[in-house]
Amino acid sequence: QSVLTQPPSVSAAPGQKVTISCSGSTSNIGNNDVFWYQQLPGSAPKLLIYENNKGLSGIPDRFSGSKSGTSATLGITGLQTGDEADYYCGAWDSDLSIYVFGIGTKVTVL
Amino acid sequence: EVQLVESGGGLVQPGGSLRLSCAASGFTFSIYWMSWVRQAPGKGLEWVANINKDGSKKFYVDSVKGRFTISRDNAKNSVVLQMDSLRAEDTALYYCARRTSGDYWGQGTLVTVSS
């Protein structure tokens, strides 16, 4: 059971939008920055969004992040088949003094 | 170009030890925290440990405390994860990452703990 809660899977048709939620607590998301990662099949994770809503250089602006209270959201617009991957949220947990990841959300393009 | 290259993985018996290394290049290694993250086969990401810029601060996930030790050599641009008293549940692909948040990742080295 992860400290950060994500839906196991989301899906949508090409061109549509998906959102992935990440729910935590005051010890992690509530008081620390949230990061989002993409892991394509057979590849290492790649950072997409840092400090809640900043896109890493080279990441398409179809990917966006937001945070409110103890929850965060990753949005992907204009869904493409190449976006099929596992997406993880992460944050430092100040009470546990460790970095925590969500369980990961598998995005499927229908 | 930032590069992180892990090595040292392999097959080890329960109770054994392994030493993972991560060679860093393409950035000023000594000014960054470094981390290890693992991923068991078919499972999600689990953060394992991190170390601050000069090696004076280290944090570990509870499941590896007392068994794993993270260290770094800024002169050699490398970070090491010494893993002792290995268990079957430590079987995973181990990634080296820059910063606690992992802005760059290596390709990983596979550790298999099995008799």
Short mmCIF file of C-alpha atoms in Angstrom, two decimals:
data_model
loop_
_atom_site.label_atom_id
_atom_site.label_comp_id
_atom_site.label_asym_id
_atom_site.label_seq_id
_atom_site.Cartn_x
_atom_site.Cartn_y
_atom_site.Cartn_z
CA GLN A 1 0.00 0.00 0.00
CA SER A 2 1.58 3.26 -1.16
CA VAL A 3 1.53 6.50 0.80
CA LEU A 4 0.37 8.27 -2.38
CA THR A 5 -2.83 7.01 -4.00
CA GLN A 6 -3.20 6.80 -7.76
CA PRO A 7 -5.78 5.02 -9.93
CA PRO A 8 -4.32 1.81 -11.37
CA SER A 9 -5.37 2.66 -14.90
CA VAL A 10 -6.99 5.27 -17.13
CA SER A 11 -7.82 5.15 -20.81
CA ALA A 12 -9.08 7.36 -23.60
CA ALA A 13 -9.17 7.56 -27.37
CA PRO A 14 -6.44 9.26 -29.41
CA GLY A 15 -6.73 13.03 -29.25
CA GLN A 16 -8.69 12.98 -26.03
CA LYS A 17 -7.60 14.09 -22.55
CA VAL A 18 -6.84 12.04 -19.47
CA THR A 19 -6.18 13.12 -15.93
CA ILE A 20 -4.34 11.12 -13.28
CA SER A 21 -4.92 11.93 -9.63
CA CYS A 22 -2.42 11.55 -6.81
CA SER A 23 -3.71 11.82 -3.29
CA GLY A 24 -1.51 12.15 -0.23
CA SER A 25 -1.39 13.95 3.09
CA THR A 26 -0.02 17.03 4.77
CA SER A 27 3.30 15.27 5.41
CA ASN A 28 3.97 14.79 1.71
CA ILE A 29 1.93 16.53 -1.00
CA GLY A 30 0.47 19.06 1.39
CA ASN A 31 3.83 20.56 2.30
CA ASN A 32 6.26 19.40 -0.38
CA ASP A 33 6.57 19.56 -4.14
CA VAL A 34 5.07 16.89 -6.36
CA PHE A 35 6.89 15.32 -9.27
CA TRP A 36 5.49 13.22 -12.14
CA TYR A 37 7.32 10.51 -14.07
CA GLN A 38 6.65 8.60 -17.28
CA GLN A 39 7.89 5.05 -17.69
CA LEU A 40 7.56 3.68 -21.20
CA PRO A 41 7.53 -0.13 -21.53
CA GLY A 42 11.02 -1.53 -21.01
CA SER A 43 12.55 1.85 -20.23
CA ALA A 44 13.78 3.75 -17.20
CA PRO A 45 11.48 6.35 -15.67
CA LYS A 46 11.71 9.89 -17.01
CA LEU A 47 10.79 13.04 -15.12
CA LEU A 48 7.95 14.94 -16.79
CA ILE A 49 6.78 17.53 -14.28
CA TYR A 50 8.75 18.97 -11.37
CA GLU A 51 7.77 21.25 -8.50
CA ASN A 52 4.05 20.57 -9.02
CA ASN A 53 3.54 22.21 -12.38
CA LYS A 54 6.82 22.88 -14.18
CA GLY A 55 7.47 20.95 -17.36
CA LEU A 56 10.98 19.68 -17.92
CA SER A 57 12.72 21.07 -20.99
CA GLY A 58 11.76 19.06 -24.04
CA ILE A 59 8.53 17.74 -22.56
CA PRO A 60 5.52 18.59 -24.77
CA ASP A 61 3.12 21.11 -23.27
CA ARG A 62 0.40 18.47 -23.70
CA PHE A 63 1.58 17.34 -20.26
CA SER A 64 0.61 19.52 -17.31
CA GLY A 65 0.62 19.29 -13.54
CA SER A 66 -1.31 20.94 -10.77
CA LYS A 67 -1.59 20.70 -7.00
CA SER A 68 -4.27 21.65 -4.53
CA GLY A 69 -4.00 20.88 -0.84
CA THR A 70 -3.00 17.26 -0.41
CA SER A 71 -3.77 16.19 -3.98
CA ALA A 72 -2.08 16.60 -7.33
CA THR A 73 -3.11 15.93 -10.89
CA LEU A 74 -1.30 15.12 -14.12
CA GLY A 75 -3.13 16.00 -17.31
CA ILE A 76 -2.36 14.73 -20.78
CA THR A 77 -4.15 16.38 -23.70
CA GLY A 78 -4.15 15.34 -27.34
CA LEU A 79 -3.48 11.74 -26.32
CA GLN A 80 -1.14 9.83 -28.65
CA THR A 81 -0.32 6.14 -28.89
CA GLY A 82 3.21 7.02 -27.82
CA ASP A 83 1.82 8.21 -24.47
CA GLU A 84 0.97 4.65 -23.47
CA ALA A 85 3.06 4.18 -20.36
CA ASP A 86 3.01 3.98 -16.59
CA TYR A 87 2.87 7.32 -14.81
CA TYR A 88 4.02 7.83 -11.23
CA CYS A 89 3.69 10.71 -8.82
CA GLY A 90 6.29 11.28 -6.14
CA ALA A 91 6.98 13.57 -3.20
CA TRP A 92 9.16 13.83 -0.14
CA ASP A 93 7.41 12.76 3.06
CA SER A 94 8.57 14.95 5.92
CA ASP A 95 7.25 12.63 8.66
CA LEU A 96 8.81 9.47 7.23
CA SER A 97 11.96 11.24 5.92
CA ILE A 98 11.76 9.26 2.70
CA TYR A 99 10.68 9.91 -0.85
CA VAL A 100 7.39 8.23 -1.70
CA PHE A 101 5.91 7.17 -5.01
CA GLY A 102 2.36 6.39 -5.98
CA ILE A 103 1.56 2.87 -7.21
CA GLY A 104 1.62 4.06 -10.80
CA THR A 105 -1.16 4.57 -13.33
CA LYS A 106 -1.19 2.74 -16.63
CA VAL A 107 -2.41 4.92 -19.48
CA THR A 108 -4.01 3.07 -22.38
CA VAL A 109 -4.86 4.72 -25.67
CA LEU A 110 -7.97 3.02 -27.02
CA GLU B 1 24.85 15.30 -21.59
CA VAL B 2 23.95 13.88 -18.18
CA GLN B 3 24.77 10.19 -17.96
CA LEU B 4 24.30 7.76 -15.10
CA VAL B 5 25.57 4.22 -15.57
CA GLU B 6 24.86 1.55 -12.97
CA SER B 7 26.86 -1.64 -12.53
CA GLY B 8 27.36 -4.42 -10.04
CA GLY B 9 24.07 -6.28 -10.24
CA GLY B 10 23.79 -10.03 -10.47
CA LEU B 11 22.54 -13.22 -8.88
CA VAL B 12 23.22 -13.64 -5.17
CA GLN B 13 22.02 -16.09 -2.54
CA PRO B 14 19.83 -14.95 0.36
CA GLY B 15 22.01 -13.50 3.08
CA GLY B 16 24.68 -12.49 0.59
CA SER B 17 26.06 -9.09 -0.39
CA LEU B 18 26.35 -6.97 -3.51
CA ARG B 19 27.92 -3.60 -4.21
CA LEU B 20 26.19 -1.44 -6.80
CA SER B 21 28.01 1.46 -8.40
CA CYS B 22 26.77 4.42 -10.38
CA ALA B 23 29.17 6.37 -12.58
CA ALA B 24 28.04 9.91 -13.27
CA SER B 25 29.13 12.26 -16.04
CA GLY B 26 28.01 15.36 -17.87
CA PHE B 27 27.32 17.48 -14.78
CA THR B 28 29.00 18.81 -11.63
CA PHE B 29 28.45 15.72 -9.51
CA SER B 30 29.49 17.23 -6.18
CA ILE B 31 26.63 19.72 -6.00
CA TYR B 32 23.78 17.22 -6.31
CA TRP B 33 22.05 14.87 -3.94
CA MET B 34 21.95 11.36 -5.40
CA SER B 35 19.43 8.56 -4.95
CA TRP B 36 18.80 4.88 -5.54
CA VAL B 37 15.36 3.68 -6.59
CA ARG B 38 14.33 0.09 -7.23
CA GLN B 39 11.60 -1.66 -9.15
CA ALA B 40 10.69 -5.26 -8.49
CA PRO B 41 9.65 -7.28 -11.55
CA GLY B 42 6.22 -6.12 -12.71
CA LYS B 43 5.88 -3.73 -9.78
CA GLY B 44 6.06 0.01 -9.16
CA LEU B 45 8.88 2.27 -8.12
CA GLU B 46 10.29 2.17 -4.60
CA TRP B 47 12.71 4.81 -3.38
CA VAL B 48 15.58 3.16 -1.49
CA ALA B 49 18.04 5.78 -0.26
CA ASN B 50 19.62 9.14 -0.90
CA ILE B 51 22.77 10.99 0.05
CA ASN B 52 23.55 14.67 0.25
CA LYS B 53 26.28 16.57 -1.58
CA ASP B 54 29.16 15.83 0.76
CA GLY B 55 27.96 12.46 2.02
CA SER B 56 27.19 13.67 5.53
CA LYS B 57 23.43 13.03 5.34
CA LYS B 58 21.79 9.78 4.29
CA PHE B 59 18.20 8.58 4.37
CA TYR B 60 16.87 5.06 3.85
CA VAL B 61 13.50 3.38 3.44
CA ASP B 62 12.70 1.29 6.51
CA SER B 63 12.91 -2.03 4.67
CA VAL B 64 16.64 -1.60 3.99
CA LYS B 65 17.80 0.24 7.12
CA GLY B 66 20.69 -1.55 8.77
CA ARG B 67 21.33 -3.68 5.66
CA PHE B 68 22.09 -1.17 2.89
CA THR B 69 24.62 1.67 2.94
CA ILE B 70 24.80 4.49 0.46
CA SER B 71 28.06 6.37 -0.08
CA ARG B 72 29.68 8.62 -2.66
CA ASP B 73 33.09 9.61 -3.96
CA ASN B 74 33.01 13.12 -5.39
CA ALA B 75 36.54 12.78 -6.74
CA LYS B 76 35.43 9.81 -8.84
CA ASN B 77 31.90 11.07 -9.62
CA SER B 78 30.36 7.91 -8.27
CA VAL B 79 27.72 6.76 -5.82
CA VAL B 80 27.66 3.29 -4.29
CA LEU B 81 24.96 1.17 -2.71
CA GLN B 82 26.41 -1.56 -0.49
CA MET B 83 23.75 -4.21 0.04
CA ASP B 84 24.20 -6.79 2.80
CA SER B 85 21.95 -9.49 4.26
CA LEU B 86 20.05 -9.62 1.00
CA ARG B 87 16.56 -11.08 0.92
CA ALA B 88 14.39 -12.45 -1.86
CA GLU B 89 12.24 -9.32 -1.64
CA ASP B 90 15.26 -7.20 -2.59
CA THR B 91 15.11 -8.67 -6.10
CA ALA B 92 14.63 -5.69 -8.40
CA LEU B 93 16.06 -3.44 -11.06
CA TYR B 94 18.06 -0.79 -9.20
CA TYR B 95 18.22 2.69 -10.67
CA CYS B 96 20.62 5.48 -9.83
CA ALA B 97 19.03 8.93 -10.04
CA ARG B 98 20.23 12.50 -9.76
CA ARG B 99 18.56 14.47 -6.98
CA THR B 100 16.07 13.02 -4.52
CA SER B 101 13.35 13.71 -7.05
CA GLY B 102 15.18 11.96 -9.89
CA ASP B 103 15.57 14.47 -12.69
CA TYR B 104 17.86 12.04 -14.52
CA TRP B 105 17.95 8.26 -14.26
CA GLY B 106 20.30 5.51 -15.32
CA GLN B 107 19.15 2.40 -17.14
CA GLY B 108 19.36 0.24 -14.04
CA THR B 109 21.19 -2.87 -12.89
CA LEU B 110 19.33 -6.07 -12.06
CA VAL B 111 19.71 -7.69 -8.67
CA THR B 112 18.33 -11.21 -8.21
CA VAL B 113 18.32 -12.78 -4.76
CA SER B 114 17.65 -16.48 -5.03
CA SER B 115 19.03 -19.80 -3.91
#
